[in-house]
Amino acid sequence: MQVDWQTFWPRIVEATGETIFMVIATLILGSILGISIGLLLFVTRKGNILENKLVSMLLNLLINFIRPIPFIIFLVAISPLTRTLIGTTIGTWAAVFPMTIAASFGIARVVENNLISIDPGVIEAAKAMGASPFQIIFTVLIPEALGPLILGLTFVTVGLIDFSAMAGTVGGGGLGHVAMTYGYQRFDGSVMIVTVVLLILLVQLAQWLGNTLSRKFLRR
Amino acid sequence: MIEFLKATKSFRTAKREVHAVQDVSLTIEQGDIYGIIGFSGAGKSTLLRLVNLLEKPTAGSVKVQGTDITTLSPKELRKLRRRIGMIFQNFNLFTSRTVAGNVGYPLKLAGTSRQEVQRRVAELLQFVGLSDKANDYPEQLSGGQKQRVGIARALATSPDILICDEATSALDPETTSDILRLLKKVNAEFGITILLITHEMHVIQTICNKVAIMENGKVLENGSVFDTFTNPQHETTQNFIQSVQQDRPSSTLLEKWRSNGGTKLYRIVFKGEIAGAPLLSRITRKHGTDFNIVYGTVRELQEQLYGNLLVSFDGPELAIQQVISELSELTEIKEVQTDAS
Ligand SMILES: Nc1ncnc2c1ncn2[C@@H]1O[C@H](COP(=O)(O)OP(=O)(O)OP(=O)(O)O)[C@@H](O)[C@H]1O
Ligand SMILES: [Mg+2]
C-alpha cells in the first residue's frame, strides 16, 4: 500500500511535536525529581553534610531496584498506576508519567556522580565560612556541578528520545507511534526512513544544545 | 584568644583507632602569628580544624575568645566561623565563581547588601593586589594569585582569627615569600591573630613569633620562636632547625679538620645583645690566646641577633681553660665531637 503523503506530512509534524513535548515535559519533571533525589543521595552519604544511613540506604535500594528494569517492561508494568493517576494509558501524558519516573532515577545517579566529583575541599571551605547545609546545597553543590550536570542531562535527553519512541509503540503517540503504524504494520520503508532521520536530527539538536550550554558553565 | 585544653581527637577507622591529636594544651594570644610545625601525619591539620570545629574534639576542649566552642548551637557555630577565616593548601576556591564572586561569597552568606559586598570586594582585592583580576575565574590564575584570592575571601567578614593549613606548601619559594609577606601584613594592619601549620621551618622563621612542634599527635615543645630556635629541647626540633640553618659543617669536613691535626672545636652560641659585643677577641686577648673561627653564622631572628660559631683556640692549655670558663658565663659554649655526626 502506498502512503498518502498529503495526509502523512501533517501527521509527521504533529508526531514530531508530540515527541518533543514528551521529551521536554519528562526532562523538566524528571530533572526536578531526579536532582532532588540526587542531592539527597549525596548529602546523606557517609561523612557528608547531612549524613543519614537510613535515607541513604532506602534511596539506593529503590534506585537499584528500578534502574535495571528495561524501559519497555517498566512501561507495561507501571500501566495500572498510570491509569489510576493519569486516567488513561494512551496519549502523551500517559507516556510522560512512566518516562518521568524512569528518568528521575537515572538523573539522580547522574547528579550524585557529578556531586561526588566536586572537590570536598570546596565544600569544607564553605562550611568554614559558616554556610548552613541548605546554603551549601544551593550555593556550592549546584553551581559547582552545573557544567557536568548539563552534559549528564544531555545524555539523559538523548535516552529520553529513545524512551519516547518506545512509549509511542504502545500508544504513547509521537514519532514512535508513526513509525509503528506506518512503517511496521504497513511495511512502508520510506516512512521508516523519514522518522529515523527526524529522530537522528532531534538527537543531534539535543546534543548540540547540551554541549553549548555546558560550555558556558564548565570552568575546569 | 584560642585555647586548647587537653584537646584530643581520635578517629575510629575500620581497623584501628588513630589518635590524631592527644592531650594538646596551647594558648594562642591576641596578635600572635603562631606556627605549628611537624612532619606529615603529626596531627597538625586535625588540630587546626578543631579551632572552627570542622573536627569535634573527642576529649578536652577548645576555647575561642573565652567561649568553649563545643557547647555552641549549630547557628552560633556558623556565626563563630565568620569570625575565623581559613585558608588552605589547595586554595579551595569555587571554580564556578569569578574572583570577585569568591571573595564576596562569605559576605553573601552573612546577608550583606549587594552594594556593601561590592565595596568590600573591591577593597579586599586592592589589599591583596588583584584588582585587575576581579572578573577572572580561578582556573585562569597562578597558584600565588589563587592563594591571594583565598586570603581575600578569608578576610571578607573581617575575622579576628585567620587559620592557615599549609598555605604555602603548594607554592614555589618566591611565591611563598610573597604570601608570607601578605600574611604578615594582615597581622600587622588588621591585628588579626594567625594560627598556621606547616612542615617548613622556613615559614616559622620568616613570620611566626611563637611556635609549637608536633609529633604523633602531641606537642613536644612550644614557646617563642627565638627561644625555641636558640635552645631547642627535642631532637625533632633540632632537626627542623637544622633544615633552615646549617649550624655545623659536614662530617667529611670535620673529619678532615681532625685528621689534619686540628685542635678541639667549641661551639659558641651568642644571643641578643651579647652578639653585638667583641667578646671573643677581648677575652682571648686577655688570656694571651688566639682564636680561629672555623665555621659559623650570625643571623637575625625575631629582630634579635643570634650567632652560632665553631671556634678553635690556640695557646697554653691553662689559658684556654680560663677563656672557656669566662665565655661560659656570658654565652653557651660546648666542645664539639668532631668524630660524631
Ligand atoms: N577523617 C579521618 N579519619 C581517619 N583518620 C584520620 C582522619 N583525618 C586524619 N586522620 C589521621 O590522623 C593523623 C593526623 O592527620 P593530620 O591530617 O592531622 O596530619 P598532618 O600533620 O596535617 O599531616 P600532613 O602534613 O600530611 O597534612 C593521620 O594519621 C591521619 O591518617
Ligand atoms: Mg595536614
Coordinates of C-alpha atoms and ligand atoms in Angstrom, one line a residue:
Chain A
M1 CA 0.0 0.0 0.0
Q2 CA 1.2 3.4 -1.0
V3 CA 1.5 6.2 1.6
D4 CA -0.8 9.2 1.1
W5 CA 1.9 11.9 1.5
Q6 CA -0.8 14.6 1.6
T7 CA -2.1 13.4 4.9
F8 CA 1.2 11.9 6.1
W9 CA 3.2 15.1 6.3
P10 CA 0.8 16.9 8.7
R11 CA 0.8 13.7 10.8
I12 CA 4.6 13.7 10.9
V13 CA 4.7 17.3 12.0
E14 CA 2.2 16.6 14.7
A15 CA 4.1 13.5 15.8
T16 CA 7.4 15.3 16.0
G17 CA 5.7 17.9 18.1
E18 CA 4.4 15.2 20.4
T19 CA 7.8 13.6 20.7
I20 CA 9.4 17.0 21.6
F21 CA 6.7 17.6 24.1
M22 CA 7.1 14.3 25.8
V23 CA 10.9 14.7 26.0
I24 CA 10.8 18.2 27.3
A25 CA 8.0 17.6 29.8
T26 CA 9.8 14.5 31.1
L27 CA 13.1 16.3 31.2
I28 CA 11.6 19.1 33.3
L29 CA 9.6 16.9 35.7
G30 CA 12.4 14.2 35.8
S31 CA 15.0 16.9 36.5
I32 CA 13.1 18.3 39.4
L33 CA 12.6 14.9 40.9
G34 CA 16.0 13.5 39.8
I35 CA 18.0 16.5 41.1
S36 CA 16.2 16.4 44.4
I37 CA 16.8 12.6 44.8
G38 CA 20.4 13.0 43.6
L39 CA 21.1 15.8 46.1
L40 CA 19.5 13.7 48.8
L41 CA 21.6 10.7 47.8
F42 CA 24.8 12.9 48.0
V43 CA 24.2 14.8 51.2
T44 CA 23.2 11.7 53.1
R45 CA 26.3 9.7 52.1
K46 CA 28.7 8.8 54.8
G47 CA 30.7 11.7 56.0
N48 CA 28.6 14.3 54.1
I49 CA 26.8 17.3 55.4
L50 CA 23.5 15.6 56.3
E51 CA 24.8 12.0 56.7
N52 CA 21.9 9.7 57.2
K53 CA 22.4 5.9 56.9
L54 CA 18.7 5.0 56.7
V55 CA 17.7 7.5 54.0
S56 CA 20.8 6.7 52.0
M57 CA 20.2 3.0 52.1
L58 CA 16.5 3.2 51.2
L59 CA 17.2 5.5 48.2
N60 CA 19.9 3.3 46.9
L61 CA 17.8 0.2 47.3
L62 CA 14.9 1.9 45.4
I63 CA 17.1 3.1 42.6
N64 CA 18.9 -0.2 42.2
F65 CA 15.5 -1.9 42.1
I66 CA 14.0 0.3 39.3
R67 CA 17.0 1.0 37.2
P68 CA 17.8 -2.4 35.8
I69 CA 14.2 -2.9 34.6
P70 CA 14.1 -2.5 30.8
F71 CA 12.0 0.6 30.0
I72 CA 9.6 -1.2 27.7
I73 CA 8.8 -3.6 30.5
F74 CA 8.7 -0.9 33.1
L75 CA 6.2 0.9 30.9
V76 CA 3.8 -2.0 30.9
A77 CA 4.4 -3.0 34.5
I78 CA 3.5 0.5 35.7
S79 CA 0.5 0.9 33.5
P80 CA -2.1 0.2 36.2
L81 CA -0.6 3.1 38.2
T82 CA -0.5 5.2 35.1
R83 CA -4.2 4.6 34.5
T84 CA -5.1 5.5 38.1
L85 CA -3.1 8.7 38.1
I86 CA -3.5 10.0 34.5
G87 CA -6.8 8.4 33.8
T88 CA -5.6 6.6 30.6
T89 CA -2.7 4.6 29.3
I90 CA -2.9 6.2 25.9
G91 CA -1.5 9.6 24.7
T92 CA 1.4 11.8 25.5
W93 CA 0.7 12.4 29.2
A94 CA 0.3 8.6 29.7
A95 CA 3.9 8.3 28.3
V96 CA 5.3 11.2 30.2
F97 CA 4.4 9.6 33.6
P98 CA 6.5 6.4 33.3
M99 CA 9.2 8.2 31.4
T100 CA 9.5 10.7 34.3
I101 CA 9.7 8.0 36.9
A102 CA 12.4 6.1 34.9
A103 CA 14.3 9.3 34.0
S104 CA 14.3 10.6 37.6
F105 CA 16.3 7.6 38.9
G106 CA 18.7 7.9 36.0
I107 CA 19.1 11.6 36.6
A108 CA 19.5 11.0 40.4
R109 CA 22.6 8.9 39.7
V110 CA 24.0 11.3 37.2
V111 CA 23.5 14.1 39.8
E112 CA 25.1 12.1 42.6
N113 CA 28.1 11.2 40.4
N114 CA 28.7 14.8 39.5
L115 CA 28.4 15.9 43.1
I116 CA 30.9 13.3 44.2
S117 CA 33.4 14.7 41.8
I118 CA 33.3 18.2 43.4
D119 CA 36.4 18.8 45.4
P120 CA 35.5 18.1 49.0
G121 CA 37.8 20.9 50.0
V122 CA 35.5 23.4 48.4
I123 CA 32.5 22.2 50.4
E124 CA 34.7 22.3 53.5
A125 CA 35.7 25.9 52.7
A126 CA 32.1 26.9 52.5
K127 CA 31.4 25.2 55.8
A128 CA 34.4 27.0 57.4
M129 CA 32.8 30.3 56.2
G130 CA 29.7 29.5 58.2
A131 CA 27.4 28.1 55.4
S132 CA 24.4 26.1 56.5
P133 CA 23.7 22.7 54.9
F134 CA 20.9 24.4 52.9
Q135 CA 23.3 27.2 51.7
I136 CA 25.9 24.6 50.8
I137 CA 23.4 22.7 48.6
F138 CA 22.2 25.8 46.7
T139 CA 25.3 28.0 46.6
V140 CA 28.1 25.4 46.3
L141 CA 26.9 22.0 45.2
I142 CA 24.6 23.0 42.4
P143 CA 26.7 25.8 40.9
E144 CA 29.9 23.8 41.1
A145 CA 28.3 20.7 39.5
L146 CA 26.3 22.6 36.8
G147 CA 28.6 22.2 33.9
P148 CA 29.0 18.4 34.0
L149 CA 25.4 18.2 35.2
I150 CA 24.2 19.7 31.9
L151 CA 26.2 17.2 30.0
G152 CA 24.7 14.5 32.1
L153 CA 21.2 15.8 31.4
T154 CA 22.0 15.9 27.7
F155 CA 22.9 12.3 27.8
V156 CA 19.6 11.6 29.6
T157 CA 17.7 13.6 27.0
V158 CA 19.1 11.5 24.2
G159 CA 17.9 8.5 26.1
L160 CA 14.5 10.1 26.5
I161 CA 14.1 10.4 22.8
D162 CA 14.7 6.7 22.7
F163 CA 12.2 6.2 25.6
S164 CA 9.6 8.3 23.8
A165 CA 9.8 6.2 20.7
M166 CA 9.3 3.1 22.8
A167 CA 6.3 4.7 24.6
G168 CA 5.0 5.6 21.2
T169 CA 4.8 2.0 20.1
V170 CA 2.5 1.1 23.0
G171 CA 0.1 4.0 22.4
G172 CA 2.1 7.0 23.6
G173 CA 1.9 8.9 20.4
G174 CA 4.8 10.7 18.8
L175 CA 7.3 9.6 16.1
G176 CA 7.5 6.1 17.6
H177 CA 3.8 5.7 17.1
V178 CA 4.0 6.9 13.5
A179 CA 6.9 4.5 12.8
M180 CA 5.0 1.7 14.3
T181 CA 1.7 2.2 12.5
Y182 CA 3.0 3.3 9.1
G183 CA 6.4 1.6 9.0
Y184 CA 6.0 -1.6 10.8
Q185 CA 2.3 -2.5 10.4
R186 CA 2.1 -1.4 6.8
F187 CA 5.7 -2.3 5.8
D188 CA 6.5 1.1 4.3
G189 CA 10.2 1.7 4.2
S190 CA 10.0 5.4 3.2
V191 CA 8.1 6.3 6.3
M192 CA 10.6 4.5 8.4
I193 CA 13.4 6.5 6.8
V194 CA 11.7 9.8 7.5
T195 CA 11.1 9.0 11.1
V196 CA 14.6 7.7 11.7
V197 CA 16.0 10.8 10.1
L198 CA 13.8 13.0 12.3
L199 CA 14.9 11.1 15.4
I200 CA 18.5 11.5 14.4
L201 CA 18.0 15.2 13.9
L202 CA 16.4 15.5 17.3
V203 CA 19.3 13.7 19.0
Q204 CA 21.8 16.0 17.2
L205 CA 19.9 19.1 18.2
A206 CA 19.7 18.0 21.9
Q207 CA 23.4 17.1 21.9
W208 CA 24.4 20.4 20.4
L209 CA 22.2 22.4 22.8
G210 CA 23.7 20.5 25.8
N211 CA 27.3 21.0 24.6
T212 CA 26.7 24.7 24.1
L213 CA 25.1 25.2 27.4
S214 CA 27.5 23.2 29.4
R215 CA 30.5 25.0 27.9
K216 CA 29.0 28.2 29.3
F217 CA 29.1 26.7 32.8
L218 CA 32.2 24.5 32.7
R219 CA 35.1 26.2 34.4
R220 CA 37.5 23.4 34.7
Chain B
M1 CA 42.3 34.1 72.1
I2 CA 42.5 30.4 71.2
E3 CA 43.0 27.9 74.0
F4 CA 43.4 24.2 73.6
L5 CA 42.7 22.5 76.9
K6 CA 43.9 18.9 76.8
A7 CA 42.3 18.7 73.4
T8 CA 42.2 15.2 72.0
K9 CA 40.9 13.9 68.7
S10 CA 40.8 10.2 67.8
F11 CA 39.4 8.7 64.6
R12 CA 37.9 5.3 64.7
T13 CA 38.6 3.5 61.4
A14 CA 37.6 0.0 60.5
K15 CA 40.9 -1.4 61.6
R16 CA 42.1 0.7 64.5
E17 CA 41.8 3.9 66.4
V18 CA 44.0 6.8 65.3
H19 CA 45.0 9.3 67.9
A20 CA 45.5 12.3 65.6
V21 CA 45.7 14.8 68.4
Q22 CA 46.5 13.8 72.0
D23 CA 46.2 16.0 75.1
V24 CA 47.2 19.2 73.5
S25 CA 47.2 22.3 75.7
L26 CA 48.3 25.5 74.0
T27 CA 47.3 29.2 74.3
I28 CA 47.4 31.4 71.3
E29 CA 47.3 35.1 72.3
Q30 CA 45.7 38.0 70.5
G31 CA 48.1 39.3 67.8
D32 CA 50.3 36.2 67.7
I33 CA 51.4 34.6 64.5
Y34 CA 51.5 31.2 65.9
G35 CA 53.1 28.4 63.9
I36 CA 52.7 24.7 64.4
I37 CA 55.3 22.5 62.7
G38 CA 55.5 18.8 62.3
F39 CA 56.1 16.1 59.8
S40 CA 53.3 14.6 57.7
G41 CA 50.7 12.8 59.8
A42 CA 51.7 14.6 63.0
G43 CA 48.1 15.8 63.5
K44 CA 48.6 19.4 62.6
S45 CA 45.6 19.7 60.2
T46 CA 43.4 17.9 62.7
L47 CA 44.5 20.3 65.5
L48 CA 43.8 23.3 63.3
R49 CA 40.4 22.1 62.3
L50 CA 39.4 21.9 66.0
V51 CA 39.5 25.7 66.1
N52 CA 36.5 26.1 63.8
L53 CA 35.0 22.7 64.8
L54 CA 35.5 21.2 61.3
E55 CA 36.6 18.4 63.6
K56 CA 35.0 17.9 67.0
P57 CA 37.4 17.1 69.9
T58 CA 36.8 13.6 71.4
A59 CA 38.1 14.9 74.7
G60 CA 39.2 18.1 76.2
S61 CA 38.0 21.4 75.0
V62 CA 38.8 24.3 72.7
K63 CA 38.1 27.9 73.7
V64 CA 37.9 30.7 71.2
Q65 CA 37.7 34.2 72.7
G66 CA 36.8 32.6 76.0
T67 CA 33.9 30.5 74.7
D68 CA 34.0 26.8 74.8
I69 CA 33.1 26.2 71.2
T70 CA 32.0 22.6 71.7
T71 CA 28.9 23.9 73.6
L72 CA 27.7 26.2 70.7
S73 CA 24.4 25.5 68.8
P74 CA 24.8 25.0 65.1
K75 CA 23.6 28.5 64.5
E76 CA 26.0 30.0 67.0
L77 CA 28.8 27.9 65.5
R78 CA 28.1 29.3 62.0
K79 CA 28.3 32.8 63.4
L80 CA 31.6 32.0 65.1
R81 CA 33.0 30.6 61.9
R82 CA 32.6 34.0 60.3
R83 CA 35.0 35.4 62.9
I84 CA 37.6 32.8 61.9
G85 CA 38.9 33.0 58.3
M86 CA 40.5 29.9 56.9
I87 CA 42.9 29.3 54.0
F88 CA 44.0 26.1 52.5
Q89 CA 47.0 24.4 50.8
N90 CA 44.9 23.8 47.7
F91 CA 43.1 27.1 47.9
N92 CA 39.6 25.5 47.7
L93 CA 38.2 28.3 45.5
F94 CA 34.8 28.0 43.9
T95 CA 35.5 27.1 40.3
S96 CA 32.1 28.3 39.2
R97 CA 32.6 31.8 40.6
T98 CA 34.8 34.6 39.5
V99 CA 37.5 36.1 41.7
A100 CA 35.0 38.7 42.9
G101 CA 32.4 36.1 43.4
N102 CA 34.7 34.0 45.5
V103 CA 35.7 36.9 47.7
G104 CA 32.1 38.1 48.1
Y105 CA 30.7 34.7 48.9
P106 CA 31.1 34.8 52.7
L107 CA 29.6 38.2 52.8
K108 CA 26.6 36.9 50.8
L109 CA 26.2 34.1 53.3
A110 CA 26.1 36.6 56.1
G111 CA 23.3 38.5 54.3
T112 CA 25.4 41.6 53.4
S113 CA 23.7 44.0 51.0
R114 CA 24.8 43.9 47.4
Q115 CA 26.4 47.4 47.4
E116 CA 28.3 46.6 50.6
V117 CA 29.6 43.3 49.1
Q118 CA 30.8 45.2 46.0
R119 CA 32.5 47.8 48.1
R120 CA 34.2 45.3 50.3
V121 CA 35.3 43.0 47.5
A122 CA 36.9 46.0 45.7
E123 CA 38.7 46.9 48.9
L124 CA 39.9 43.4 49.6
L125 CA 41.1 42.8 46.0
Q126 CA 43.0 46.1 46.3
F127 CA 44.6 44.8 49.5
V128 CA 45.8 41.6 48.0
G129 CA 46.8 43.3 44.8
L130 CA 44.4 41.6 42.4
S131 CA 42.0 44.4 41.5
D132 CA 42.5 43.7 37.8
K133 CA 41.5 40.1 38.2
A134 CA 38.1 40.6 39.6
N135 CA 36.2 39.1 36.7
D136 CA 38.6 36.2 36.0
Y137 CA 37.8 32.6 37.0
P138 CA 40.2 30.8 39.4
E139 CA 41.4 28.4 36.6
Q140 CA 42.9 31.5 34.9
L141 CA 45.1 32.3 37.9
S142 CA 48.6 31.2 39.1
G143 CA 49.0 29.4 42.4
G144 CA 50.1 32.5 44.2
Q145 CA 47.2 34.5 42.8
K146 CA 44.8 31.8 43.9
Q147 CA 46.1 32.0 47.4
R148 CA 45.7 35.7 47.4
V149 CA 42.1 35.2 46.4
G150 CA 41.9 32.7 49.3
I151 CA 43.2 35.2 51.7
A152 CA 40.9 38.0 50.5
R153 CA 38.0 35.6 50.8
A154 CA 39.1 34.6 54.3
L155 CA 39.3 38.3 55.3
A156 CA 35.9 39.2 53.8
T157 CA 33.9 39.0 57.0
S158 CA 36.7 40.9 59.0
P159 CA 37.6 38.0 61.2
D160 CA 39.6 38.2 64.4
I161 CA 41.5 35.0 63.6
L162 CA 43.0 33.5 60.5
I163 CA 43.9 29.8 60.4
C164 CA 46.1 28.6 57.6
D165 CA 46.5 24.9 56.6
E166 CA 49.8 24.7 54.8
A167 CA 49.0 27.9 53.0
T168 CA 52.3 28.0 51.1
S169 CA 53.1 24.3 50.6
A170 CA 51.9 24.2 47.0
L171 CA 53.9 27.3 46.0
D172 CA 57.4 27.9 44.8
P173 CA 59.9 29.7 47.1
E174 CA 59.4 33.1 45.7
T175 CA 55.6 33.0 45.7
T176 CA 55.9 31.6 49.2
S177 CA 57.8 34.7 50.3
D178 CA 55.1 36.9 48.7
I179 CA 52.3 35.1 50.5
L180 CA 54.2 35.2 53.8
R181 CA 54.7 38.9 53.5
L182 CA 51.0 39.3 52.8
L183 CA 50.1 37.3 55.9
K184 CA 52.4 39.4 58.0
K185 CA 50.7 42.5 56.6
V186 CA 47.3 41.0 57.5
N187 CA 48.6 40.6 61.1
A188 CA 50.2 44.0 61.3
E189 CA 47.5 46.1 59.6
F190 CA 44.3 44.4 60.9
G191 CA 45.7 42.9 64.2
I192 CA 44.4 39.5 63.1
T193 CA 45.7 36.6 65.1
I194 CA 47.1 34.0 62.8
L195 CA 47.4 30.3 63.6
L196 CA 49.3 28.5 60.8
I197 CA 50.6 25.0 60.3
T198 CA 53.5 24.0 58.1
H199 CA 56.2 21.4 57.7
E200 CA 58.7 24.1 56.6
M201 CA 60.8 25.7 59.3
H202 CA 61.5 28.5 56.9
V203 CA 57.9 29.6 57.2
I204 CA 58.1 29.6 61.0
Q205 CA 61.4 31.5 60.9
T206 CA 60.1 34.1 58.5
I207 CA 56.8 35.2 60.1
C208 CA 56.0 33.5 63.4
N209 CA 56.6 34.8 66.8
K210 CA 55.6 31.6 68.6
V211 CA 56.0 28.0 67.6
A212 CA 54.8 24.6 68.7
I213 CA 56.4 21.4 67.5
M214 CA 54.1 18.4 67.0
E215 CA 54.8 14.8 66.7
N216 CA 52.5 11.8 66.8
G217 CA 49.6 14.0 67.9
K218 CA 51.4 15.6 70.8
V219 CA 53.1 18.9 71.2
L220 CA 56.8 18.3 72.0
E221 CA 57.6 21.8 72.9
N222 CA 56.3 25.3 72.4
G223 CA 57.4 28.8 73.1
S224 CA 58.8 31.9 71.4
V225 CA 60.5 31.3 68.1
F226 CA 63.7 32.9 69.4
D227 CA 63.9 30.6 72.4
T228 CA 63.0 27.6 70.5
F229 CA 65.5 28.2 67.8
T230 CA 68.3 29.1 70.1
N231 CA 67.6 26.5 72.7
P232 CA 65.8 23.5 71.2
Q233 CA 64.9 20.7 73.7
H234 CA 63.9 17.9 71.4
E235 CA 65.7 16.1 68.7
T236 CA 62.8 16.6 66.3
T237 CA 63.0 20.3 66.9
Q238 CA 66.8 20.3 66.4
N239 CA 66.3 18.5 63.1
F240 CA 63.7 21.1 61.9
I241 CA 66.1 23.9 62.9
Q242 CA 68.9 22.3 61.0
S243 CA 66.7 22.2 58.0
V244 CA 66.9 26.0 57.8
Q245 CA 70.2 26.8 59.4
Q246 CA 73.0 24.5 59.0
D247 CA 74.9 25.0 62.2
R248 CA 77.7 22.6 61.7
P249 CA 80.0 21.7 58.8
S250 CA 79.5 18.4 57.0
S251 CA 81.0 15.4 58.7
T252 CA 83.6 15.0 55.9
L253 CA 84.8 18.5 56.6
L254 CA 85.0 17.8 60.3
E255 CA 86.9 14.6 59.6
K256 CA 89.4 16.4 57.5
W257 CA 89.9 19.0 60.2
R258 CA 90.6 16.3 62.7
S259 CA 92.9 14.3 60.5
N260 CA 94.9 17.4 59.7
G261 CA 95.8 17.6 63.3
G262 CA 93.1 20.2 64.2
T263 CA 92.7 21.0 67.8
K264 CA 89.5 20.8 69.8
L265 CA 86.5 22.6 68.4
Y266 CA 84.0 24.5 70.5
R267 CA 80.5 25.7 69.7
I268 CA 79.7 29.2 71.0
V269 CA 76.1 30.4 70.8
F270 CA 75.5 34.1 71.3
K271 CA 72.1 35.6 71.8
G272 CA 70.7 39.0 71.8
E273 CA 72.8 42.0 73.0
I274 CA 75.9 40.0 73.5
A275 CA 76.1 39.0 69.9
G276 CA 77.0 42.7 69.2
A277 CA 79.9 42.9 71.5
P278 CA 83.6 42.0 70.7
L279 CA 83.6 39.3 73.4
L280 CA 85.6 36.7 71.8
S281 CA 88.6 38.9 70.9
R282 CA 88.6 40.7 74.2
I283 CA 88.6 37.5 76.3
T284 CA 91.1 35.6 74.2
R285 CA 93.5 38.6 74.2
K286 CA 93.2 39.0 78.0
H287 CA 94.5 35.4 78.4
G288 CA 97.1 35.6 75.7
T289 CA 95.5 33.2 73.4
D290 CA 94.3 33.2 69.8
F291 CA 91.1 32.0 68.3
N292 CA 90.1 30.8 64.9
I293 CA 86.6 30.7 63.6
V294 CA 86.2 27.5 61.7
Y295 CA 82.6 27.7 60.8
G296 CA 79.6 29.8 61.8
T297 CA 76.7 32.1 61.2
V298 CA 75.2 35.2 62.7
R299 CA 71.6 35.8 61.8
E300 CA 68.7 37.8 62.7
L301 CA 65.8 36.1 64.4
Q302 CA 62.7 37.9 65.6
E303 CA 64.7 41.2 65.4
Q304 CA 67.5 39.8 67.6
L305 CA 70.9 38.7 66.7
Y306 CA 71.8 35.1 67.1
G307 CA 75.3 33.8 66.5
N308 CA 76.4 30.2 66.3
L309 CA 80.2 29.7 65.8
L310 CA 82.6 26.8 65.7
V311 CA 85.9 28.0 67.1
S312 CA 89.3 26.6 67.9
F313 CA 91.7 28.2 70.4
D314 CA 95.5 28.4 70.2
G315 CA 97.6 28.9 73.3
P316 CA 98.6 27.3 76.6
E317 CA 96.1 24.7 77.8
L318 CA 95.5 26.5 81.1
A319 CA 94.8 29.8 79.4
I320 CA 92.4 28.1 77.1
Q321 CA 90.5 26.7 80.1
Q322 CA 90.2 30.1 81.5
V323 CA 88.9 31.6 78.3
I324 CA 86.3 28.8 78.1
S325 CA 85.1 29.3 81.7
E326 CA 84.9 33.1 81.2
L327 CA 83.0 32.7 77.9
S328 CA 80.6 30.2 79.5
E329 CA 79.4 32.9 81.9
L330 CA 78.3 35.0 79.0
T331 CA 77.4 32.6 76.3
E332 CA 76.8 29.0 75.7
I333 CA 80.0 27.1 74.9
K334 CA 80.3 23.4 74.4
E335 CA 83.0 21.1 73.0
V336 CA 82.1 19.6 69.6
Q337 CA 82.8 15.9 69.0
T338 CA 84.5 16.1 65.6
D339 CA 84.2 12.4 65.0
A340 CA 80.5 12.3 65.7
S341 CA 77.9 13.1 63.0
Ligands
LIG1 N1 39.0 11.8 58.9 C1 39.9 10.9 59.3 N2 39.7 9.6 59.5 C2 40.6 8.8 60.0 N3 41.9 9.2 60.2 C3 42.2 10.5 60.0 C4 41.3 11.4 59.6 N4 41.9 12.6 59.4 C5 43.2 12.4 59.8 N5 43.4 11.1 60.2 C6 44.6 10.6 60.7 O1 45.1 11.4 61.7 C7 46.5 11.6 61.7 C8 46.9 13.0 61.6 O2 46.4 13.6 60.4 P1 46.6 15.1 60.0 O3 45.9 15.3 58.7 O4 46.1 15.9 61.1 O5 48.1 15.2 59.9 P2 49.0 16.4 59.4 O6 50.0 16.7 60.4 O7 48.2 17.6 58.9 O8 49.7 15.8 58.1 P3 50.1 16.5 56.7 O9 51.3 17.3 56.9 O10 50.3 15.3 55.8 O11 48.9 17.2 56.2 C9 47.0 10.8 60.5 O12 47.4 9.5 60.9 C10 45.7 10.6 59.6 O13 45.8 9.4 58.9
MG2 MG 47.7 18.5 57.0

